[in-house]
Amino acid sequence: MHARATILPLTLDRVTYAHGSTVLIDGISTVIGASSRTIILGPNGAGKSLLLRLCHGLIAPTAGAVRWAGADTLGRSDVARRQAMVFQRPVLLRRSALANITYALSLQGRLGRAERLARAHEALAGVGLAHVAQRPAHVLSGGEQQRLAIARAAALKPDVLFLDEPTASLDPGACRAIEDAIRAIDAAGTKIIMTTHDLGQARRLADEVLFLCHGRLLEHTPADEFFESPRTPQAAAFLRGDIVG
Amino acid sequence: MHGFDEALAAAWRLIVTGDTALVEIATLSLKVSLTAVVCAALIGLPLGAALALARFPGRNALVVTINALMGLPPVVAGLLVYLLLSRAGPLGPYGLLFTPTAMIIAQTVLVTPIIAALTRQVVADLWQEYREQLTSLGASRLRAVPTLLWDARFSLVTAVLAGLGRAMAEVGAILVVGGNIAGVTRTMTTAIALETSKGDLPLALGLGIVLLVIVLAINAAAHLLGTTARRAAG
Ligand SMILES: Nc1ncnc2c1ncn2[C@@H]1O[C@H](COP(=O)(O)OP(=O)(O)OP(=O)(O)O)[C@@H](O)[C@H]1O
Ligand SMILES: [Mg+2]
């Protein structure tokens, strides 16, 4: 096991998010540790993306709390800086692929220009995009844009990386390339928390699974166990490919 | 239409021979309006972006005011600047009234709200799209301003051009603060307005043609620049 991040574990304490009278995330409590890849599964609209945004601090829970280890000593902005997220629909800036990454690095304000460039090139190479470094991000294909977003997040070398369906629009080869990139990011010491609709991918990557349904956390189980013998009928139905009620 | 034909022919002669008065007037017009638009852009772009992102009490009132000022009648803008610059006014001692500087100030007042209001709209829309991503990357709202302005650059060219169009076309503000003094503050629009009534149709018509051509040329250039740059930037 490699040396792991300092802002983990992540503690969710009855985290709730309501919009008007609709409860979208319903009192989720759990602890997400440092030493495993965590995959969040659940049907469409279960609240997976919302949960990631709550954990990442982009939205505040309407009740309950999200706590990071060491938050007292580090301060809020430091805790935020040690996280990165790849969105379900990533936003790329209107500049070159390379400049998208150096921009993100410059926001962190810790690296010099030459270091930023070197790190950006390294990150692009890591997702197989070295040849499009100078191309405007907006002319890249959907899959290339997704990989660029991952490279940008990875270049920040965060303690935690949230990935929201990072391979949703990719062909099988590109999926494998991204899975390899994710494994490499994990091996470099970044905690992975991701959602996916690809059960094969979940099996390949997951160490543990969080299963969400209608905003509730139904399972938080080691991956082998989840896929062999899910504890809840909803998870069993989901794994069979049935519609989950 | 005998008189019109003659005037048109005379106007054409003025243009092709590069008549000194005509060239001087056109040059001054361009200088005043371009300078005013540069000043207005320097104020209006960051102001518009700040209004899109900032949260402070009275923000909505300010937004409504700036939107309303887009329709500020040029003569009223001229009058306000006149009062500021007149001998008794707060800026009276500088003796700027009836100088090109006064006209630049008046047109800046006129154009800034247009650029600020259009910028606010464009940047607010873009912020909707970028907000979570930029926040996630660690950009503060203040740091997001230049990023959003840069990413909206193609739309903002249009906002600045709208301002330039207004500056080039208006006559009220520069007439009030400039006074249409020959060789000093006579611009294309003020000359057209006043020479027409004095019967110097060839000069007025010649200037009218030049004005149209300049405005067309600026817009065509900006359009070309915009489409090629957009294609290059994706
Ligand atoms: N700001 C919001 N206001 C109201 N409802 C919202 C808001 N954000 C999300 N929702 C709702 O919350 C539910 C969960 O959304 P979320 O995006 O987290 O689903 P998901 O599990 O990621 O689904 P998918 O697999 O389709 O990506 C959805 O029903 C969505 O309509
Ligand atoms: Mg989602």
Coordinates of C-alpha atoms and ligand atoms in Angstrom, one line a residue:
Chain A
M1 CA 0.0 0.0 0.0
H2 CA 1.3 3.4 -0.9
A3 CA 1.3 6.5 1.2
R4 CA -2.2 8.0 1.2
A5 CA -3.8 11.3 1.3
T6 CA -4.2 13.4 4.4
I7 CA -7.8 14.8 4.1
L8 CA -9.2 11.3 4.2
P9 CA -11.3 9.7 5.6
L10 CA -14.3 11.5 4.4
T11 CA -17.2 11.4 6.8
L12 CA -20.8 11.9 5.7
D13 CA -23.0 12.7 8.7
R14 CA -26.7 12.4 7.9
V15 CA -26.1 14.4 4.7
T16 CA -29.4 15.6 3.3
Y17 CA -30.1 17.7 0.2
A18 CA -33.6 18.9 -0.4
H19 CA -35.0 21.1 -3.1
G20 CA -38.2 22.6 -1.9
S21 CA -40.1 19.8 -0.4
T22 CA -38.4 17.1 -2.5
V23 CA -35.7 15.3 -0.7
L24 CA -33.0 14.4 -3.3
I25 CA -30.3 13.1 -0.9
D26 CA -31.8 11.5 2.1
G27 CA -29.7 11.4 5.3
I28 CA -26.6 9.6 4.0
S29 CA -24.1 8.6 6.7
T30 CA -20.9 6.7 6.0
V31 CA -17.2 6.9 6.1
I32 CA -15.1 6.7 2.9
G33 CA -11.6 5.6 3.7
A34 CA -8.3 6.3 1.9
S35 CA -7.2 2.9 0.8
S36 CA -9.6 1.8 -1.9
R37 CA -11.3 2.8 -5.1
T38 CA -14.9 3.7 -4.3
I39 CA -17.5 3.3 -7.0
I40 CA -21.0 4.8 -6.6
L41 CA -23.7 2.9 -8.4
G42 CA -27.4 3.4 -8.8
P43 CA -30.1 4.0 -11.4
N44 CA -30.5 7.3 -13.3
G45 CA -31.7 10.1 -11.0
A46 CA -30.6 8.2 -7.8
G47 CA -28.5 11.2 -6.7
K48 CA -25.0 10.1 -7.6
S49 CA -23.9 13.3 -9.2
L50 CA -25.5 15.3 -6.4
L51 CA -23.7 13.2 -3.8
L52 CA -20.3 13.9 -5.6
R53 CA -21.1 17.6 -5.7
L54 CA -22.0 17.6 -2.0
C55 CA -18.8 15.8 -1.1
H56 CA -16.7 18.1 -3.3
G57 CA -18.3 21.1 -1.5
L58 CA -19.9 22.6 -4.7
I59 CA -23.3 22.6 -3.0
A60 CA -24.0 22.7 0.7
P61 CA -26.2 20.0 2.4
T62 CA -29.5 21.4 3.6
A63 CA -29.0 19.2 6.7
G64 CA -26.1 17.1 8.0
A65 CA -22.5 17.6 7.4
V66 CA -19.6 16.6 5.1
R67 CA -16.3 16.3 7.1
W68 CA -12.8 15.8 5.9
A69 CA -10.0 14.6 8.2
G70 CA -7.6 17.4 9.1
A71 CA -10.1 20.1 8.1
D72 CA -9.5 21.9 11.4
T73 CA -5.8 22.3 10.8
L74 CA -5.8 22.8 7.1
G75 CA -8.6 25.4 6.6
R76 CA -11.3 25.3 4.1
S77 CA -9.5 26.5 1.0
D78 CA -6.7 24.0 1.5
V79 CA -9.2 21.2 1.9
A80 CA -10.8 22.3 -1.4
R81 CA -7.5 22.5 -3.1
R82 CA -6.7 18.9 -2.3
Q83 CA -9.8 17.7 -4.3
A84 CA -10.5 17.7 -8.0
M85 CA -13.5 16.6 -10.0
V86 CA -14.2 15.5 -13.5
F87 CA -17.8 16.4 -14.3
Q88 CA -20.4 14.4 -16.2
R89 CA -20.3 17.2 -18.7
P90 CA -16.8 18.7 -18.3
V91 CA -16.4 22.4 -19.2
L92 CA -13.3 23.1 -21.2
L93 CA -11.9 26.6 -21.6
R94 CA -11.6 28.2 -25.0
R95 CA -7.9 27.7 -25.3
S96 CA -5.5 24.9 -26.2
A97 CA -5.6 21.5 -24.5
L98 CA -2.3 22.3 -22.9
A99 CA -3.4 25.7 -21.7
N100 CA -6.5 24.2 -20.1
I101 CA -4.2 22.3 -17.8
T102 CA -1.6 25.0 -17.2
Y103 CA -4.5 27.3 -16.3
A104 CA -5.8 24.9 -13.7
L105 CA -2.2 24.6 -12.3
S106 CA -1.8 28.4 -12.2
L107 CA -4.9 28.7 -10.1
Q108 CA -3.2 26.6 -7.5
G109 CA -0.4 29.1 -7.4
R110 CA 2.3 26.8 -6.2
L111 CA 4.3 25.9 -9.3
G112 CA 6.5 28.1 -11.6
R113 CA 5.8 28.4 -15.3
A114 CA 8.2 25.8 -16.4
E115 CA 7.0 23.3 -13.9
R116 CA 3.4 23.9 -14.9
L117 CA 4.3 23.3 -18.5
A118 CA 6.2 20.1 -17.7
R119 CA 3.4 18.8 -15.5
A120 CA 0.7 19.6 -18.2
H121 CA 2.7 17.8 -20.9
E122 CA 3.1 14.8 -18.5
A123 CA -0.6 14.8 -17.8
L124 CA -1.6 14.9 -21.5
A125 CA 0.8 12.1 -22.2
G126 CA -0.8 10.1 -19.4
V127 CA -4.1 10.0 -21.2
G128 CA -2.7 9.6 -24.7
L129 CA -3.3 13.2 -25.8
A130 CA 0.3 14.4 -26.3
H131 CA -0.3 14.9 -30.0
V132 CA -3.2 17.4 -29.6
A133 CA -1.5 19.5 -26.9
Q134 CA -1.6 22.7 -29.0
R135 CA -5.1 22.1 -30.5
P136 CA -8.0 24.2 -29.2
A137 CA -9.9 22.2 -26.6
H138 CA -13.2 22.8 -28.4
V139 CA -12.2 21.0 -31.6
L140 CA -11.3 17.8 -29.8
S141 CA -13.7 14.9 -30.1
G142 CA -16.1 14.1 -27.2
G143 CA -13.8 11.3 -26.0
E144 CA -10.7 13.4 -26.3
Q145 CA -12.4 16.2 -24.3
Q146 CA -13.3 13.7 -21.6
R147 CA -9.7 12.5 -21.4
L148 CA -8.5 16.1 -21.3
A149 CA -10.8 16.8 -18.4
I150 CA -9.3 13.8 -16.6
A151 CA -5.8 14.9 -17.4
R152 CA -6.5 18.4 -16.1
A153 CA -7.9 17.1 -12.8
A154 CA -5.0 14.5 -12.5
A155 CA -2.4 17.2 -13.1
L156 CA -3.5 18.9 -9.9
K157 CA -2.3 15.7 -8.1
P158 CA -5.2 15.9 -5.6
D159 CA -5.7 13.8 -2.5
V160 CA -9.1 12.9 -3.8
L161 CA -10.4 12.7 -7.4
F162 CA -14.1 12.6 -8.0
L163 CA -15.1 11.3 -11.4
D164 CA -18.7 11.5 -12.6
E165 CA -19.2 8.9 -15.4
P166 CA -15.8 9.5 -16.9
T167 CA -16.4 7.0 -19.8
A168 CA -20.0 7.7 -20.6
S169 CA -19.5 8.7 -24.2
L170 CA -16.4 6.6 -25.1
D171 CA -15.8 3.6 -27.3
P172 CA -14.5 0.5 -25.6
G173 CA -10.8 1.2 -26.5
A174 CA -11.0 4.7 -25.0
C175 CA -12.8 3.3 -22.0
R176 CA -9.9 0.9 -21.3
A177 CA -7.4 3.8 -21.8
I178 CA -9.3 5.8 -19.2
E179 CA -9.5 2.9 -16.8
D180 CA -5.7 2.5 -17.1
A181 CA -5.3 6.2 -16.5
I182 CA -7.5 6.0 -13.4
R183 CA -5.5 3.1 -12.1
A184 CA -2.3 5.1 -12.7
I185 CA -3.8 8.1 -10.8
D186 CA -4.8 5.7 -8.0
A187 CA -1.3 4.2 -7.9
A188 CA 0.2 7.6 -7.7
G189 CA -1.6 8.1 -4.4
T190 CA -4.9 9.8 -5.3
K191 CA -8.1 8.4 -3.8
I192 CA -10.7 7.7 -6.5
I193 CA -14.4 8.2 -6.0
M194 CA -16.4 7.7 -9.1
T195 CA -19.8 6.9 -10.6
T196 CA -20.4 4.8 -13.6
H197 CA -23.2 3.0 -15.4
D198 CA -20.9 0.5 -16.9
L199 CA -21.1 -2.6 -14.5
G200 CA -18.2 -4.2 -16.2
Q201 CA -16.1 -1.2 -15.5
A202 CA -17.4 -1.1 -11.9
R203 CA -16.3 -4.7 -11.5
R204 CA -12.9 -4.0 -12.9
L205 CA -12.2 -0.9 -10.9
A206 CA -14.2 -1.1 -7.6
D207 CA -12.7 -2.0 -4.3
E208 CA -15.9 -0.9 -2.6
V209 CA -19.4 0.1 -3.8
L210 CA -21.8 2.6 -2.6
F211 CA -25.3 1.8 -3.9
L212 CA -27.7 4.7 -4.1
C213 CA -31.4 4.5 -4.9
H214 CA -33.9 7.4 -4.6
G215 CA -31.3 9.5 -2.7
R216 CA -30.8 6.9 0.0
L217 CA -27.6 4.9 0.5
L218 CA -28.7 1.3 0.5
E219 CA -25.3 -0.4 0.5
H220 CA -21.7 0.4 1.3
T221 CA -20.0 -2.9 0.7
P222 CA -16.7 -4.3 -0.5
A223 CA -16.9 -4.8 -4.2
D224 CA -16.6 -8.7 -4.3
E225 CA -19.4 -9.0 -1.8
F226 CA -21.6 -6.4 -3.6
F227 CA -21.4 -8.2 -6.9
E228 CA -21.6 -11.7 -5.5
S229 CA -24.4 -11.3 -3.0
P230 CA -26.0 -7.9 -2.8
R231 CA -27.8 -7.3 0.5
T232 CA -30.8 -5.4 -0.8
P233 CA -33.4 -6.5 -3.3
Q234 CA -32.9 -3.1 -5.1
A235 CA -29.2 -3.8 -5.6
A236 CA -29.9 -7.3 -6.8
A237 CA -32.5 -6.0 -9.3
F238 CA -30.0 -3.3 -10.4
L239 CA -27.3 -5.9 -11.0
R240 CA -29.7 -8.1 -13.0
G241 CA -30.5 -5.1 -15.2
D242 CA -34.1 -4.9 -14.0
I243 CA -35.8 -1.6 -13.4
V244 CA -35.3 -0.6 -9.8
G245 CA -38.4 0.4 -8.0
Chain B
M1 CA -33.4 66.0 -58.9
H2 CA -30.9 68.1 -60.7
G3 CA -29.5 69.5 -57.5
F4 CA -29.0 66.1 -56.0
D5 CA -27.1 64.8 -59.1
E6 CA -24.8 67.8 -58.9
A7 CA -24.3 67.4 -55.2
L8 CA -23.5 63.7 -55.6
A9 CA -21.0 64.5 -58.3
A10 CA -19.4 67.1 -56.2
A11 CA -19.3 64.8 -53.2
W12 CA -17.6 62.1 -55.3
R13 CA -15.0 64.7 -56.5
L14 CA -14.3 65.6 -52.9
I15 CA -13.7 61.9 -52.0
V16 CA -11.6 60.9 -54.9
T17 CA -9.4 64.0 -54.8
G18 CA -8.9 63.5 -51.0
D19 CA -10.3 67.0 -50.1
T20 CA -8.3 68.3 -47.1
A21 CA -11.4 69.4 -45.1
L22 CA -13.1 66.1 -45.7
V23 CA -10.1 64.0 -44.8
E24 CA -9.5 66.1 -41.7
I25 CA -13.1 65.7 -40.5
A26 CA -13.2 62.0 -41.2
T27 CA -9.9 61.5 -39.3
L28 CA -11.1 63.5 -36.3
S29 CA -14.3 61.5 -36.2
L30 CA -12.5 58.2 -36.2
K31 CA -10.0 59.4 -33.6
V32 CA -12.7 60.6 -31.2
S33 CA -15.0 57.6 -31.6
L34 CA -12.3 55.0 -31.5
T35 CA -10.7 56.5 -28.4
A36 CA -14.0 56.8 -26.7
V37 CA -14.8 53.1 -27.5
V38 CA -11.4 52.0 -26.1
C39 CA -12.1 53.9 -22.9
A40 CA -15.6 52.6 -22.7
A41 CA -14.4 49.0 -23.2
L42 CA -11.7 49.5 -20.5
I43 CA -14.5 50.5 -18.1
G44 CA -17.4 48.5 -19.5
L45 CA -15.9 45.1 -19.9
P46 CA -14.7 44.6 -16.3
L47 CA -17.7 46.5 -15.0
G48 CA -20.1 44.2 -16.9
A49 CA -18.3 41.1 -15.8
A50 CA -18.2 42.3 -12.2
L51 CA -21.9 42.9 -12.3
A52 CA -22.5 39.4 -13.6
L53 CA -20.5 37.8 -10.7
A54 CA -20.6 40.1 -7.8
R55 CA -23.2 39.9 -5.1
F56 CA -23.9 43.1 -3.2
P57 CA -27.0 45.0 -2.1
G58 CA -28.3 47.2 -4.8
R59 CA -26.9 45.1 -7.5
N60 CA -30.2 44.6 -9.3
A61 CA -30.9 48.3 -9.2
L62 CA -27.5 49.0 -10.7
V63 CA -28.1 46.4 -13.5
V64 CA -31.5 48.0 -14.3
T65 CA -30.0 51.5 -14.4
I66 CA -27.2 50.4 -16.7
N67 CA -29.6 48.6 -19.0
A68 CA -31.7 51.8 -19.1
L69 CA -28.7 53.9 -19.8
M70 CA -28.2 52.0 -23.0
G71 CA -31.0 54.2 -24.3
L72 CA -29.6 57.4 -23.0
P73 CA -30.3 60.2 -25.5
P74 CA -27.0 61.5 -26.9
V75 CA -28.0 65.1 -26.3
V76 CA -28.7 64.4 -22.7
A77 CA -25.2 62.7 -22.3
G78 CA -23.8 65.8 -24.0
L79 CA -25.6 68.1 -21.7
L80 CA -24.3 66.3 -18.6
V81 CA -20.8 66.4 -19.8
Y82 CA -21.3 70.1 -20.8
L83 CA -22.3 70.9 -17.3
L84 CA -19.3 69.0 -15.9
L85 CA -16.9 70.8 -18.2
S86 CA -18.4 74.3 -18.4
R87 CA -16.5 77.0 -16.7
A88 CA -18.7 76.8 -13.6
G89 CA -18.6 73.0 -13.5
P90 CA -16.4 70.8 -11.4
L91 CA -14.0 70.1 -14.3
G92 CA -14.3 73.7 -15.6
P93 CA -10.7 74.7 -14.7
Y94 CA -9.3 72.2 -17.2
G95 CA -10.8 74.2 -20.0
L96 CA -11.8 71.0 -22.0
L97 CA -15.1 72.3 -23.4
F98 CA -15.2 72.5 -27.2
T99 CA -12.1 70.3 -27.5
P100 CA -11.8 66.8 -29.0
T101 CA -11.2 65.6 -25.4
A102 CA -14.6 66.8 -24.4
M103 CA -16.1 64.8 -27.3
I104 CA -14.3 61.7 -26.2
I105 CA -15.6 62.0 -22.7
A106 CA -19.1 62.5 -23.9
Q107 CA -19.0 59.5 -26.2
T108 CA -17.4 57.4 -23.5
V109 CA -20.3 58.2 -21.2
L110 CA -22.7 57.2 -24.0
V111 CA -21.0 54.0 -25.0
T112 CA -19.9 52.6 -21.6
P113 CA -23.4 51.5 -20.5
I114 CA -23.9 49.6 -23.8
I115 CA -20.7 47.7 -23.5
A116 CA -21.3 47.1 -19.7
A117 CA -24.8 45.9 -20.2
L118 CA -24.1 43.5 -23.1
T119 CA -21.0 42.2 -21.3
R120 CA -23.0 41.5 -18.2
Q121 CA -25.5 39.4 -20.1
V122 CA -22.8 37.5 -22.0
V123 CA -20.7 36.8 -18.9
A124 CA -23.6 35.9 -16.7
D125 CA -24.7 33.2 -19.2
L126 CA -21.1 31.9 -19.4
W127 CA -20.8 31.9 -15.6
Q128 CA -23.8 29.7 -15.4
E129 CA -22.0 27.2 -17.5
Y130 CA -18.5 27.5 -16.0
R131 CA -19.4 28.1 -12.4
E132 CA -19.0 24.7 -10.9
Q133 CA -16.0 23.8 -13.0
L134 CA -14.1 27.0 -12.2
T135 CA -15.0 26.7 -8.5
S136 CA -13.8 23.1 -8.5
L137 CA -10.5 24.2 -10.1
G138 CA -10.1 26.7 -7.3
A139 CA -10.9 30.0 -9.0
S140 CA -12.4 32.7 -6.9
R141 CA -15.1 34.9 -8.4
L142 CA -12.5 37.7 -8.8
R143 CA -10.1 35.3 -10.6
A144 CA -13.0 34.1 -12.8
V145 CA -13.6 37.5 -14.3
P146 CA -10.6 37.6 -16.7
T147 CA -11.2 34.0 -17.5
L148 CA -14.8 34.6 -18.5
L149 CA -14.0 37.7 -20.4
W150 CA -11.4 35.8 -22.4
D151 CA -13.7 32.9 -23.1
A152 CA -16.5 35.2 -24.1
R153 CA -14.1 37.2 -26.4
F154 CA -16.0 36.5 -29.6
S155 CA -19.3 37.6 -28.3
L156 CA -17.7 40.6 -26.6
V157 CA -16.3 41.9 -29.9
T158 CA -19.9 42.3 -31.0
A159 CA -20.7 44.2 -27.8
V160 CA -17.8 46.6 -28.5
L161 CA -18.8 47.0 -32.1
A162 CA -22.3 47.9 -31.0
G163 CA -20.7 50.6 -28.9
L164 CA -18.6 51.8 -31.9
G165 CA -21.6 51.9 -34.1
R166 CA -23.4 54.1 -31.6
A167 CA -20.4 56.4 -31.2
M168 CA -19.8 56.8 -34.9
A169 CA -23.5 57.5 -35.6
E170 CA -24.4 59.9 -32.8
V171 CA -24.4 63.6 -33.3
G172 CA -26.1 65.1 -30.2
A173 CA -23.4 64.6 -27.6
I174 CA -20.4 65.8 -29.6
L175 CA -22.3 68.7 -31.0
V176 CA -23.2 70.0 -27.5
V177 CA -19.7 69.6 -26.0
G178 CA -17.7 70.0 -29.2
G179 CA -19.5 72.8 -31.0
N180 CA -18.6 71.8 -34.6
I181 CA -15.7 74.2 -34.8
A182 CA -14.1 74.0 -38.2
G183 CA -10.7 72.4 -38.0
V184 CA -11.0 71.7 -34.3
T185 CA -14.1 69.8 -33.4
R186 CA -15.9 69.3 -36.6
T187 CA -16.8 65.6 -37.1
M188 CA -18.6 63.7 -39.8
T189 CA -22.0 63.7 -38.1
T190 CA -21.9 67.2 -36.8
A191 CA -20.8 68.5 -40.2
I192 CA -23.5 66.6 -42.0
A193 CA -26.1 67.9 -39.5
L194 CA -25.0 71.5 -39.9
E195 CA -23.6 71.8 -43.4
T196 CA -26.9 70.4 -44.8
S197 CA -28.9 73.2 -43.2
K198 CA -26.3 75.7 -44.5
G199 CA -26.7 74.3 -48.0
D200 CA -23.2 72.7 -48.4
L201 CA -24.7 69.5 -49.8
P202 CA -21.6 68.1 -51.5
L203 CA -19.6 68.1 -48.3
A204 CA -22.5 66.7 -46.3
L205 CA -23.1 64.0 -48.8
G206 CA -19.5 63.2 -49.3
L207 CA -19.1 62.8 -45.5
G208 CA -22.2 60.7 -45.4
I209 CA -20.8 58.3 -48.0
V210 CA -17.4 58.1 -46.2
L211 CA -19.2 57.5 -42.9
L212 CA -21.2 54.6 -44.3
V213 CA -18.1 53.1 -45.9
I214 CA -16.1 53.3 -42.7
V215 CA -18.9 51.7 -40.6
L216 CA -19.4 48.9 -43.1
A217 CA -15.6 48.3 -43.3
I218 CA -15.2 48.1 -39.5
N219 CA -18.1 45.7 -39.2
A220 CA -16.9 43.6 -42.1
A221 CA -13.4 43.4 -40.7
A222 CA -14.6 42.5 -37.3
H223 CA -16.9 39.8 -38.8
L224 CA -14.0 38.3 -40.8
L225 CA -11.7 38.5 -37.8
G226 CA -14.4 36.9 -35.6
T227 CA -15.1 34.0 -37.9
T228 CA -11.5 33.1 -38.6
A229 CA -10.5 33.4 -35.0
R230 CA -13.5 31.4 -33.9
R231 CA -12.6 28.7 -36.4
A232 CA -9.1 28.7 -35.2
A233 CA -10.1 28.5 -31.5
G234 CA -12.8 26.0 -32.1
Ligands
LIG1 N1 -30.7 21.8 -8.5 C1 -31.6 20.8 -8.5 N2 -32.9 21.2 -8.3 C2 -33.9 20.2 -8.4 N3 -33.7 18.9 -8.6 C3 -32.4 18.5 -8.8 C4 -31.3 19.5 -8.8 N4 -30.2 18.8 -9.0 C5 -30.6 17.5 -9.2 N5 -31.9 17.4 -9.1 C6 -32.6 16.1 -9.1 O1 -32.0 15.2 -8.2 C7 -32.1 13.9 -8.7 C8 -30.7 13.2 -8.7 O2 -29.9 13.9 -9.7 P1 -28.4 13.4 -10.0 O3 -27.9 14.2 -11.1 O4 -27.6 13.3 -8.8 O5 -28.7 11.9 -10.5 P2 -27.7 10.8 -11.0 O6 -27.8 9.7 -10.0 O7 -26.3 11.4 -11.2 O8 -28.3 10.4 -12.4 P3 -27.6 10.0 -13.7 O9 -27.2 8.5 -13.6 O10 -28.7 10.2 -14.7 O11 -26.5 10.9 -13.9 C9 -32.7 13.9 -10.1 O12 -34.0 13.5 -10.0 C10 -32.6 15.4 -10.5 O13 -33.6 15.8 -11.3
MG2 MG -25.2 11.9 -12.8

